[in-house]
Short mmCIF file of C-alpha atoms (C1' of nucleotides) in Angstrom, two decimals:
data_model
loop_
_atom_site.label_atom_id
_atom_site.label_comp_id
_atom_site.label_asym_id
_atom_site.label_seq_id
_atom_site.Cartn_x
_atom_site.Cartn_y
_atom_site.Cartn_z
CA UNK X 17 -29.07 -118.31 -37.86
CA UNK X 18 -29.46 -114.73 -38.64
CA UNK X 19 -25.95 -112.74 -39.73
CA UNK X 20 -26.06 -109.67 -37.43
CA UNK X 21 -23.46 -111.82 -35.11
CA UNK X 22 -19.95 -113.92 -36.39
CA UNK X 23 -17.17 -115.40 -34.73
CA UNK X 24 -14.50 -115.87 -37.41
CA UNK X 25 -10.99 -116.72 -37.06
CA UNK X 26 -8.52 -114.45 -39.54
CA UNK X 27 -4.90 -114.80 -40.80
CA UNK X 28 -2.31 -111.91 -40.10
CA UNK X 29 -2.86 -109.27 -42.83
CA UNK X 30 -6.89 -110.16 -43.30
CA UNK X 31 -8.45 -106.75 -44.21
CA UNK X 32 -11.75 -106.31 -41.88
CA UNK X 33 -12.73 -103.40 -43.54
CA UNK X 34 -11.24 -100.39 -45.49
CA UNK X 35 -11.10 -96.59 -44.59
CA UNK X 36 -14.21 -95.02 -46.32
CA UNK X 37 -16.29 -98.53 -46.47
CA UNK X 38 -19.81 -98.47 -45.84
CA UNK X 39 -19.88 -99.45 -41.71
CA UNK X 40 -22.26 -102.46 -41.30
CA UNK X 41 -20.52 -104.04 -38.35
CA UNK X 42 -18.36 -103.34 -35.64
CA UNK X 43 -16.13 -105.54 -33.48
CA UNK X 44 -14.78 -106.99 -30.61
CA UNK X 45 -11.35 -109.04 -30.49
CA UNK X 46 -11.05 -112.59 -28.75
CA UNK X 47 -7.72 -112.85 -29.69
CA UNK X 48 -4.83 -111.50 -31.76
CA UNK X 49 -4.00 -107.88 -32.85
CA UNK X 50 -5.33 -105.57 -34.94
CA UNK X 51 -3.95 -102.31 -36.13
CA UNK X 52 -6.16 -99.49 -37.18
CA UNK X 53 -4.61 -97.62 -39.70
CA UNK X 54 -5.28 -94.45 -42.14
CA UNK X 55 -4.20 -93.66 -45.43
CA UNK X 56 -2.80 -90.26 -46.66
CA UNK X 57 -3.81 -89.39 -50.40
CA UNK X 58 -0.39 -90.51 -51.50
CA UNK X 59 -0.69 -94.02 -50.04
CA UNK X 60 1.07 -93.11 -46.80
CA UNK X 61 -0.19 -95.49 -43.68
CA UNK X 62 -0.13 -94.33 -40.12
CA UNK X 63 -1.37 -96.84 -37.54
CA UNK X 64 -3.71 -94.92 -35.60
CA UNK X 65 -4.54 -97.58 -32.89
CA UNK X 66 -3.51 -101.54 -31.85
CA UNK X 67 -6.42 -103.10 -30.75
CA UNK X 68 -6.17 -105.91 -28.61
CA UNK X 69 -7.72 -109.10 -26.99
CA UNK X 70 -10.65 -107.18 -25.05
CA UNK X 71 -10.77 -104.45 -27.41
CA UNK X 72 -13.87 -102.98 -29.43
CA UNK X 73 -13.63 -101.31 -32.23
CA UNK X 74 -15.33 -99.30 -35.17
CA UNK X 75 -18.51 -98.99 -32.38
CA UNK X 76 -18.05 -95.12 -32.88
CA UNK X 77 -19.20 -95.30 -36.51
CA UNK X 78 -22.47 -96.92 -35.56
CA UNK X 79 -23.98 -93.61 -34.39
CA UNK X 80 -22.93 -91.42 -37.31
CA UNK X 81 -25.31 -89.86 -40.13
CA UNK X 82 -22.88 -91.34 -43.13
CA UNK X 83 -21.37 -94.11 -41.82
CA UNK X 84 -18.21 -94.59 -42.86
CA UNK X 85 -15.22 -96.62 -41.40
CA UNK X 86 -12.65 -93.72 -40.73
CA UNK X 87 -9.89 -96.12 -40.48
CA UNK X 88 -8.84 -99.78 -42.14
CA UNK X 89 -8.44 -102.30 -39.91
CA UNK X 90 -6.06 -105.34 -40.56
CA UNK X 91 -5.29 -108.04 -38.59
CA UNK X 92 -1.38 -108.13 -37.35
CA UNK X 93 -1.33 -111.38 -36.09
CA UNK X 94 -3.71 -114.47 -36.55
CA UNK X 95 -7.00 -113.43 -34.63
CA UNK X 96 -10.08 -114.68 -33.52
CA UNK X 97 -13.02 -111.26 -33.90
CA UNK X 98 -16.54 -111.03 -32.85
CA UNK X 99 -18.56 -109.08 -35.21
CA UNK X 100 -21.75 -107.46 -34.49
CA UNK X 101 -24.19 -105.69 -36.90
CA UNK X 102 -25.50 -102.62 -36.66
CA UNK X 103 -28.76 -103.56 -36.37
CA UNK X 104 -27.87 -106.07 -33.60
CA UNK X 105 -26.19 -103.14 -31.77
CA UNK X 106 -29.68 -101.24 -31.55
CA UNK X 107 -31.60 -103.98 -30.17
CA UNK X 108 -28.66 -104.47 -27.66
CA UNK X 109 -28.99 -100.79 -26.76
CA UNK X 110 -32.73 -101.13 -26.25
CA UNK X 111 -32.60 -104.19 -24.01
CA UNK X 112 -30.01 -102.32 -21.83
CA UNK X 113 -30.22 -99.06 -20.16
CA UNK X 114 -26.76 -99.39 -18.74
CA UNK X 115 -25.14 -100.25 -22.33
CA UNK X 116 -25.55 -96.84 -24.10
CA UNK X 117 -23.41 -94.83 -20.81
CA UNK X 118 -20.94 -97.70 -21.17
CA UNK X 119 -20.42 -96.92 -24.43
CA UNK X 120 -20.16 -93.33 -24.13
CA UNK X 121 -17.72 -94.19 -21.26
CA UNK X 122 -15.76 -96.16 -23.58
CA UNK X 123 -15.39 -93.43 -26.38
CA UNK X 124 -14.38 -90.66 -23.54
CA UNK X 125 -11.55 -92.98 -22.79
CA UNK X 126 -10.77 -93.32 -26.41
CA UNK X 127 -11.20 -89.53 -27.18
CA UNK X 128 -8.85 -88.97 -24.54
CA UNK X 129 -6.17 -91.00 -25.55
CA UNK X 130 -6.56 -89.55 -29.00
CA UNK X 131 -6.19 -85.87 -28.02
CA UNK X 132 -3.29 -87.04 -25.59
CA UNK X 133 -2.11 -87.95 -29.05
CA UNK X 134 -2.37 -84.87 -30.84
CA UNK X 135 -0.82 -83.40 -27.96
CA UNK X 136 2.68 -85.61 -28.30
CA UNK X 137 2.75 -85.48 -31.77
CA UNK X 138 2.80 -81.27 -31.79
CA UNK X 139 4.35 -80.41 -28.29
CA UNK X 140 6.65 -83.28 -28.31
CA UNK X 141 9.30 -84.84 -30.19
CA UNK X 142 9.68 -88.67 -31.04
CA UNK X 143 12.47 -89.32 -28.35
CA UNK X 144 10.01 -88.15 -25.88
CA UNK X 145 6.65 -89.91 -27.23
CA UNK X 146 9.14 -93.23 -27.57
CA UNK X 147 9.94 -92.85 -24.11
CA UNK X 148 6.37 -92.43 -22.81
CA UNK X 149 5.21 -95.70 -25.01
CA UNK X 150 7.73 -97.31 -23.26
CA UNK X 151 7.05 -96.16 -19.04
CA UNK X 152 3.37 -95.90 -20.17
CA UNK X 153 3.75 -100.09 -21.15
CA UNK X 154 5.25 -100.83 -18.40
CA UNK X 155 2.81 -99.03 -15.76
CA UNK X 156 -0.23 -100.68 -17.47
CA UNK X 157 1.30 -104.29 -17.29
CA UNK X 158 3.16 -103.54 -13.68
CA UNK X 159 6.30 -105.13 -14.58
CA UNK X 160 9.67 -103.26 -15.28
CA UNK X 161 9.43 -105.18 -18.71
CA UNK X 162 7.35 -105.31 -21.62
CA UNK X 163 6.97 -107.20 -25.59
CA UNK X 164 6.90 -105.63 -28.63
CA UNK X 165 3.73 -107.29 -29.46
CA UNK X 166 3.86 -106.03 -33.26
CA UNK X 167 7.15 -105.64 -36.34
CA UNK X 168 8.68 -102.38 -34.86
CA UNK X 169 7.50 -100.93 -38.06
CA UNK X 170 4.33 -100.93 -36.86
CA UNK X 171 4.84 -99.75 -33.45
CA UNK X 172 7.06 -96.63 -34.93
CA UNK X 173 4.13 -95.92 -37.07
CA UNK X 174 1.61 -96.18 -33.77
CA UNK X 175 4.11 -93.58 -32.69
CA UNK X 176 4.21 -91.30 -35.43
CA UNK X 177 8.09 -92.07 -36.47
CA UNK X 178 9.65 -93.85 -39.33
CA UNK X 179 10.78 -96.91 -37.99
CA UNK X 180 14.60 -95.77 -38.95
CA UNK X 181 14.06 -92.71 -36.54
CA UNK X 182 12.75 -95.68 -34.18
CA UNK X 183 15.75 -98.16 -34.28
CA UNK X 184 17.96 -95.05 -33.84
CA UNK X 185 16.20 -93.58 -30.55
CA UNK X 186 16.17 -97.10 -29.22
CA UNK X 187 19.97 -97.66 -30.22
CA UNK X 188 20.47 -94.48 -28.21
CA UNK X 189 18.64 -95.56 -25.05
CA UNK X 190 20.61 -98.54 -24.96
CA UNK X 191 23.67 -96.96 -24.96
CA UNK X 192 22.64 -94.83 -22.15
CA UNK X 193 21.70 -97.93 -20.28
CA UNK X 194 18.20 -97.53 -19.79
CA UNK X 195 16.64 -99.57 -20.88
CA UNK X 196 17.81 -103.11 -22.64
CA UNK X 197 16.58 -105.13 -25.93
CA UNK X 198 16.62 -108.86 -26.18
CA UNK X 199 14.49 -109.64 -29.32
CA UNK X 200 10.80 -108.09 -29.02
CA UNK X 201 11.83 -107.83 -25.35
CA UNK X 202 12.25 -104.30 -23.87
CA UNK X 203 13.77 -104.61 -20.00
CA UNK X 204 13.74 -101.46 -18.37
CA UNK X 205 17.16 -100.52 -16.59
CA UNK X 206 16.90 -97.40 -15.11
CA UNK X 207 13.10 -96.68 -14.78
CA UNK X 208 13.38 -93.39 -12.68
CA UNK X 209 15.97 -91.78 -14.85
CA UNK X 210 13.67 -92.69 -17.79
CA UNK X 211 10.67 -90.60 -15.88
CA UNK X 212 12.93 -88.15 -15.51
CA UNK X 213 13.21 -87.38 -18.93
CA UNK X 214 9.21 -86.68 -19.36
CA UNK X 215 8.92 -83.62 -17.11
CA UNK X 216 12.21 -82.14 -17.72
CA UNK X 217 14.49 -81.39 -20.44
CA UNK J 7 -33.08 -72.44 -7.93
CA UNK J 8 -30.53 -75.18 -8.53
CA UNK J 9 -27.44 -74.80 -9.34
CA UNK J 10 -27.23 -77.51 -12.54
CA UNK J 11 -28.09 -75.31 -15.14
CA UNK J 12 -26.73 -71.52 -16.02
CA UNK J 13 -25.97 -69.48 -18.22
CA UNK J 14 -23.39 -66.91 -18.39
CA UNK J 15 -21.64 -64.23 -20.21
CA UNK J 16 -17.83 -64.01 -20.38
CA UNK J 17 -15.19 -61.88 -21.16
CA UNK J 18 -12.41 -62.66 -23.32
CA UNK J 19 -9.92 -64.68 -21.68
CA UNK J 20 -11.93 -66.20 -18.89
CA UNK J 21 -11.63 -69.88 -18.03
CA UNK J 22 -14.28 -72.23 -17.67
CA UNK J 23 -11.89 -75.35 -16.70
CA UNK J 24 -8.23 -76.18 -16.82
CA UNK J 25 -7.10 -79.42 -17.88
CA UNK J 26 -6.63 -82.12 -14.98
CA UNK J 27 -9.70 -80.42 -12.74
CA UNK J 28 -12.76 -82.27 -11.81
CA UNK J 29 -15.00 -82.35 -14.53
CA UNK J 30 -18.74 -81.30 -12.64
CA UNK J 31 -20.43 -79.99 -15.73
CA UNK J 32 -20.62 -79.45 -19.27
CA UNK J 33 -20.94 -76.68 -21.99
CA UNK J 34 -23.16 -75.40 -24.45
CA UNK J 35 -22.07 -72.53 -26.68
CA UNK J 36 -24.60 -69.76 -27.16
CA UNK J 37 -22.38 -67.32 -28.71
CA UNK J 38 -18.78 -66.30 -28.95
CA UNK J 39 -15.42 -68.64 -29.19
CA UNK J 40 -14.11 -70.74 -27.19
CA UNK J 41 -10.77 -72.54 -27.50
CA UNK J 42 -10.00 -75.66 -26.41
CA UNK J 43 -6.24 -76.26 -25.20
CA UNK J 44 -3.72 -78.59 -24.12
CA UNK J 45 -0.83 -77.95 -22.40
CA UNK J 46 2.58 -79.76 -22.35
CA UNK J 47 5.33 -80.22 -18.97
CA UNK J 48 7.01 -77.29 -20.12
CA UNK J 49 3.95 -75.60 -20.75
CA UNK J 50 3.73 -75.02 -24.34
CA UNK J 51 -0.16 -74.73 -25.53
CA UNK J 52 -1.63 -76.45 -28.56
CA UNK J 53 -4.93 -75.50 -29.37
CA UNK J 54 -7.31 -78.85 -30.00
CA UNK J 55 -10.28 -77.27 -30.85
CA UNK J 56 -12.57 -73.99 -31.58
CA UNK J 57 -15.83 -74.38 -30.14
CA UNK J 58 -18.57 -72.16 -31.75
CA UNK J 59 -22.12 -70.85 -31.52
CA UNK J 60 -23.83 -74.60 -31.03
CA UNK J 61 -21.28 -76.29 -30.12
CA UNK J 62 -20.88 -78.70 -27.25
CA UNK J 63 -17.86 -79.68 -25.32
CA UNK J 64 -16.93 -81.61 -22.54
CA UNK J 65 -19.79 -83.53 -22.92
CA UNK J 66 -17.29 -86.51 -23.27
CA UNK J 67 -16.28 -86.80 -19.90
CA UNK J 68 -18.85 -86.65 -17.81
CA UNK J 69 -18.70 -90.62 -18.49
CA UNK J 70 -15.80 -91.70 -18.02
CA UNK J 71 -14.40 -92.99 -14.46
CA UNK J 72 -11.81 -90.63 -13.17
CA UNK J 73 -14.18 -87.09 -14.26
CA UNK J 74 -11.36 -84.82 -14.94
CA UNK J 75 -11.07 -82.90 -17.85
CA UNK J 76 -8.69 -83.52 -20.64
CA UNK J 77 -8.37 -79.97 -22.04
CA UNK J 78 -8.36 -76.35 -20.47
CA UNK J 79 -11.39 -74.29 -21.78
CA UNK J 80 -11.16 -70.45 -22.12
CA UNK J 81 -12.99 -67.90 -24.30
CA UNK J 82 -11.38 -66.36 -27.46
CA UNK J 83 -13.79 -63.64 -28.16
CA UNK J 84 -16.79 -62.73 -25.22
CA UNK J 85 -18.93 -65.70 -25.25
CA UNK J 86 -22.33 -66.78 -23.43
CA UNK J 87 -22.07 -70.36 -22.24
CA UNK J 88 -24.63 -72.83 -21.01
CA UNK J 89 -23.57 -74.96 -18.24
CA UNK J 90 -25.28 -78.40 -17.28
CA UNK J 91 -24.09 -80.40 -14.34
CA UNK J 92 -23.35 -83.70 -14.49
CA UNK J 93 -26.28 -85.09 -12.82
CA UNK J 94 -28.60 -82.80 -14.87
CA UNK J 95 -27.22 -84.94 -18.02
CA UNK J 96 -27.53 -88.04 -16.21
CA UNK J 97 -31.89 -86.96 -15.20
CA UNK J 98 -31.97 -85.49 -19.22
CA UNK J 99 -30.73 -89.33 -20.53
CA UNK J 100 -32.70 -91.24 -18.15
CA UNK J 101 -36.16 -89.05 -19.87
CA UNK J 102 -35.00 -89.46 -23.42
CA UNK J 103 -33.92 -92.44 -24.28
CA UNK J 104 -32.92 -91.03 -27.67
CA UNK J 105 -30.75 -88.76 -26.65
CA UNK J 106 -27.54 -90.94 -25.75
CA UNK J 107 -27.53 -92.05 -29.28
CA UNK J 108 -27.52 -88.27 -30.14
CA UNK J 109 -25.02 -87.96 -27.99
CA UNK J 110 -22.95 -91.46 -29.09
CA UNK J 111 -23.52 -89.71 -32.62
CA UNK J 112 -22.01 -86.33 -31.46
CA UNK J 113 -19.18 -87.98 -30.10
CA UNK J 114 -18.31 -90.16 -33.07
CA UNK J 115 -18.30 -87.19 -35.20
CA UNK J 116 -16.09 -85.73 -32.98
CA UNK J 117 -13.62 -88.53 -32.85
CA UNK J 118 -13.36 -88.80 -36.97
CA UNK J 119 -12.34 -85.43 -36.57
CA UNK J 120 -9.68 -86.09 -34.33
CA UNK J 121 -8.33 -89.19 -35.87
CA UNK J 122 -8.02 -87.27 -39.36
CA UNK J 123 -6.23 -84.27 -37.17
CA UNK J 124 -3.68 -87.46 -36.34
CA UNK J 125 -3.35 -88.01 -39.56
CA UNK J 126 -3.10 -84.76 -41.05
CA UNK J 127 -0.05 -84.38 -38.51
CA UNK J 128 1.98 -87.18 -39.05
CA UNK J 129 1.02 -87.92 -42.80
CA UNK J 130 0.99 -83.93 -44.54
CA UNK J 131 3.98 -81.28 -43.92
CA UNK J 132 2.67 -77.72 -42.73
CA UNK J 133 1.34 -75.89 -46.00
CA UNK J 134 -1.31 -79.23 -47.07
CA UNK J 135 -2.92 -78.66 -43.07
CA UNK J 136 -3.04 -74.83 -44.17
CA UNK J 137 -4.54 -75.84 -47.80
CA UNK J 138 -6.80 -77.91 -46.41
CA UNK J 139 -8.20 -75.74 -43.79
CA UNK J 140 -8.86 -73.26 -45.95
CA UNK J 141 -10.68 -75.35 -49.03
CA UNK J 142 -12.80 -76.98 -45.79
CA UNK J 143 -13.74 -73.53 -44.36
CA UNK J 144 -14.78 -72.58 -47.81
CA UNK J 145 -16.93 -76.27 -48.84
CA UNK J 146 -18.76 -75.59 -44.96
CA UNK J 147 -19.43 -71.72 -45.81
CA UNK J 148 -20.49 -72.88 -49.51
CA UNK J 149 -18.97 -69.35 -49.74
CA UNK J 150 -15.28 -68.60 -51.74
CA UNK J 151 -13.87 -66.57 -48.90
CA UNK J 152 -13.54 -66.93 -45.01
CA UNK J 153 -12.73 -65.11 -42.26
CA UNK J 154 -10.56 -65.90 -39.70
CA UNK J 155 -12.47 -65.51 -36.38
CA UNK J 156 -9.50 -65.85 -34.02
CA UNK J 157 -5.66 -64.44 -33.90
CA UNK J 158 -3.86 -66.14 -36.18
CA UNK J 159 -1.35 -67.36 -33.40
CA UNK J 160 -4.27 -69.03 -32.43
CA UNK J 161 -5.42 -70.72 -35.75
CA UNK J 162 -1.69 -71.45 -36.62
CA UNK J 163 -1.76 -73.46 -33.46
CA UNK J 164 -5.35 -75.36 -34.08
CA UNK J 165 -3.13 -76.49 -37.41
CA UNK J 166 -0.15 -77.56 -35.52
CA UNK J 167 2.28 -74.81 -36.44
CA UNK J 168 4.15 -71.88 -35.41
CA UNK J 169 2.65 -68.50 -35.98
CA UNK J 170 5.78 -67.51 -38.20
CA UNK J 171 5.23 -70.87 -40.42
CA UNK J 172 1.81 -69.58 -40.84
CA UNK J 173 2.66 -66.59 -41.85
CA UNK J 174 5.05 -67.39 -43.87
CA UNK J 175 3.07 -70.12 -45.80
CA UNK J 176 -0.03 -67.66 -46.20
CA UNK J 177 2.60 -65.14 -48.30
CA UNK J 178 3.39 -68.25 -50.18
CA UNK J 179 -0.07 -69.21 -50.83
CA UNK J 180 -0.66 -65.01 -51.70
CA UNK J 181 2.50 -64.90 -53.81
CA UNK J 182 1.02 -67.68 -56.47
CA UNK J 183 -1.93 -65.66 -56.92
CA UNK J 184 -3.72 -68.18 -54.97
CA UNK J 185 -5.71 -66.46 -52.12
CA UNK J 186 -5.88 -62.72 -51.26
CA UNK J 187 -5.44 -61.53 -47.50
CA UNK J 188 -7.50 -58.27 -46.67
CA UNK J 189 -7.18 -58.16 -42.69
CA UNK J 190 -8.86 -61.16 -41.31
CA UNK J 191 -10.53 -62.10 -44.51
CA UNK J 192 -9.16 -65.13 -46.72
CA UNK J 193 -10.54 -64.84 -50.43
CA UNK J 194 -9.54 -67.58 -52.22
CA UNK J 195 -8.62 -66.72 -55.89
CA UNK J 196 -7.82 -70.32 -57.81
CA UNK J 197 -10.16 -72.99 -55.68
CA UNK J 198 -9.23 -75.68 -58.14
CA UNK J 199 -5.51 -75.41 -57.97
CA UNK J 200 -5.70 -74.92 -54.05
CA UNK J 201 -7.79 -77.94 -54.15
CA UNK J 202 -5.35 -79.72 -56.41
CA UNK J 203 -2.57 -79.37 -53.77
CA UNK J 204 -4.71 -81.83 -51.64
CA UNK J 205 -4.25 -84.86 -53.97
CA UNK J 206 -0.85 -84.32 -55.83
CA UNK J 207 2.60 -83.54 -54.98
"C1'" DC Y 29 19.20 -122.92 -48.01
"C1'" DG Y 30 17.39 -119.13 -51.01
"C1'" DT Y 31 14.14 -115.50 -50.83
"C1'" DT Y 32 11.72 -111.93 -48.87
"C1'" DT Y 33 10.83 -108.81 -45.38
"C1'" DT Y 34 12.42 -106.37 -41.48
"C1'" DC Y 35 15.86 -103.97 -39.05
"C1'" DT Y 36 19.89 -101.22 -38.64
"C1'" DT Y 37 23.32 -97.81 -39.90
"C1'" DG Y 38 25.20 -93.95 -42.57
"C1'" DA Y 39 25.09 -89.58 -45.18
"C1'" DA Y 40 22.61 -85.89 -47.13
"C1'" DT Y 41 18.54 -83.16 -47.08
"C1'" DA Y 42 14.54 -80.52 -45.83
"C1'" DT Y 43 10.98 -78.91 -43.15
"C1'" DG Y 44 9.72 -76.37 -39.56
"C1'" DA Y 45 11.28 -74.37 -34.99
"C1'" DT Y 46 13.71 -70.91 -32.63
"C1'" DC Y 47 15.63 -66.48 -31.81
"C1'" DA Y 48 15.58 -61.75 -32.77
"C1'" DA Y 49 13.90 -57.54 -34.42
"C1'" DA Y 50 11.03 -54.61 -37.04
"C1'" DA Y 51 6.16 -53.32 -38.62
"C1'" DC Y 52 1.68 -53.17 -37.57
"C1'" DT Y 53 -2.84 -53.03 -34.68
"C1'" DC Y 54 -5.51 -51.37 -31.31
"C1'" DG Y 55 -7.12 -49.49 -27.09
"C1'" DT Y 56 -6.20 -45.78 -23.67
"C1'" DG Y 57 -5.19 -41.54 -21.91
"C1'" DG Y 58 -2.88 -37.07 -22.33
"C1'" DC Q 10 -5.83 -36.15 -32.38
"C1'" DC Q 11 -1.67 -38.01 -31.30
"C1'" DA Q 12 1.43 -40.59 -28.31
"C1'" DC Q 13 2.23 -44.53 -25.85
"C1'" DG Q 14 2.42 -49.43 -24.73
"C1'" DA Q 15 0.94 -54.20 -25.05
"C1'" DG Q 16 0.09 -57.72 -28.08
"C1'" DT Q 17 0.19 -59.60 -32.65
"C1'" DT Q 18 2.10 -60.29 -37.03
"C1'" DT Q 19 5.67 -60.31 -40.31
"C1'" DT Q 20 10.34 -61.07 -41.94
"C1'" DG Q 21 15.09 -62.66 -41.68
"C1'" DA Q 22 18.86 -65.81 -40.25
"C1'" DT Q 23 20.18 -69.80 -38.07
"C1'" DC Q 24 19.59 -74.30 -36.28
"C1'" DA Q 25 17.76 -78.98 -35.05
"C1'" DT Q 26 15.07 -82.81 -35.65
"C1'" DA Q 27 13.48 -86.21 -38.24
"C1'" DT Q 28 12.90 -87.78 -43.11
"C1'" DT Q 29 14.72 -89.66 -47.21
"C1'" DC Q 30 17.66 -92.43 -49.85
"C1'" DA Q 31 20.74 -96.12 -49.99
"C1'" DA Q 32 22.93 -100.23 -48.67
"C1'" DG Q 33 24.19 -103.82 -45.67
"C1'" DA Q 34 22.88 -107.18 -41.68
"C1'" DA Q 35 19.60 -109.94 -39.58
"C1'" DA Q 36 15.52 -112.44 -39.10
"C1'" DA Q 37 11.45 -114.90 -40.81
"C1'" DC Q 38 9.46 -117.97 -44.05
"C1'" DG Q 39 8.71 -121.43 -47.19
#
DNA sequence: CGTTTTCTTGAATATGATCAAAACTCGTGG
DNA sequence: CCACGAGTTTTGATCATATTCAAGAAAACG
């Protein structure tokens, strides 16, 4: 009836909004992948974020004075996305108490990650954040094994490499046996030696 | 009477929370600095963020799950702090229903900032962070000069860099006649070209 | 298949870090 | 007022990491 609320299914590389676009909506993904990217002045793209079946994103913008999507957000893979208006948001937020400190509990988690972010990106270098991707996969998901869910393109830029520097770290960890690649497939080998490299060196 | 609400004055160098310990309250800056830091394994510091008169911080985490704090907080210059518990917050949202949205706004702000840190790291070299610092201190102030209200070791770390890159790159920047160094004060001689730095090259 | 995009590998380069030492600042006490 | 010492800043030389450019191999797609 009204179009504060829209299921839509999109093709990989569907544009749900642009960096700097007026914010009318945000989302939440059924299915598929999304990456979240930003554009330098020169055209440069750096994924900021993969979003997820589960995921929200874009809620952040809601609350601001000029709001304005701070990232673009494309679709990776096909994907089915719930959008929500921002009006629909408020009324959502009146009904429910609860909602608004879930929210803020959501963006904590996300500001966290983010400054964990900054932090690799100045204290560490990209063998190290490669190597934390790849433990920090495999601890969320439990197994000793984990999918390259997007091109590796587009998980070096998530990691603030050049995918060359990314082929050639992975090359490397192969060699040293720990870990293997079969595909988009990433087997873990030596899980314990590959901790080891996160406190030390 | 209670103990979820004081305020205190601190000397430089005191510590209002280290990164990793329970998070029980939250700050508001009366007066002073304070700097908010991140430290690596081998502890190396990066400095995420200056908090001034006004500002809020940790705010963020009193809603997340696991409360602990994602940053260590300690005062630059002598500061006087207000400190709110956690359950203070929680009694001051459940009165105003407006002010989680102020708060959801606060915290978006906050999280632009961060993701255009990320991409000012990964996306611009050293001497465009510097650049850009300096024409956004200057477009806040409305004002053509700045001063620089912390050790530079301390700035030069807020922009991701070693004190002796920032050094170096302020000569630069002084050598082309483009801003002029008189202790702790930045004038800025040729706005325009410094700007034009931002979008070319 | 042919075409396009992605991935890998190699060589050269550059940016910024590191190490080291000198110059400067500033507070303290003789 | 000057000397001293701790901390900060500047400057120089060297070095390492990751980028860039280029080209070939592999994979995806129609």
């Amino acid at each position: 009836m009204t179009r504060d609320m829209h299921c839509t299914r999109l093709d990989p590389g569907a544009v749900l909004f642009r960096q700097g676009g007026e914010a009318r909506r945000f989302y939440f993904v059924e299915s598929g992948l999304i990456k979240l990217t930003r554009l330098s002045v020169d055209g440069e793209e750096r994924v900021i974020e993969l979003i997820r079946h589960g995921g929200t994103f874009a809620e952040a913008v809601m609350f601001m004075e000029h709001k304005r999507y701070p990232v673009t957000a494309v679709t990776v893979d096909e994907s089915v996305v719930l959008g929500l208006s921002n009006r629909r948001l408020l009324d959502l937020l009146a009904q429910d108490g609860h909602l608004a400190l879930r929210m803020l509990g959501q963006l904590s988690m996300r500001m966290h990650a983010l400054v964990q972010e900054i932090e690799s990106l100045s204290l560490h270098d990209a063998g190290y954040r490669l190597v934390n991707y790849f433990v920090g996969e495999c601890k969320r998901s439990g197994s000793t094994s984990l999918t390259l869910d997007a091109p590796k393109r587009i998980i070096a830029s998530r990691l603030g490499m050049t995918p060359e520097t990314f082929s050639r770290l992975v090359q490397r960890l192969r060699g040293q046996g720990l870990i293997k690649l079969e595909g988009a497939v990433v087997t873990i080998e030596d899980l314990d030696r590959l901790r080891a490299r996160l406190t030390a060196e």
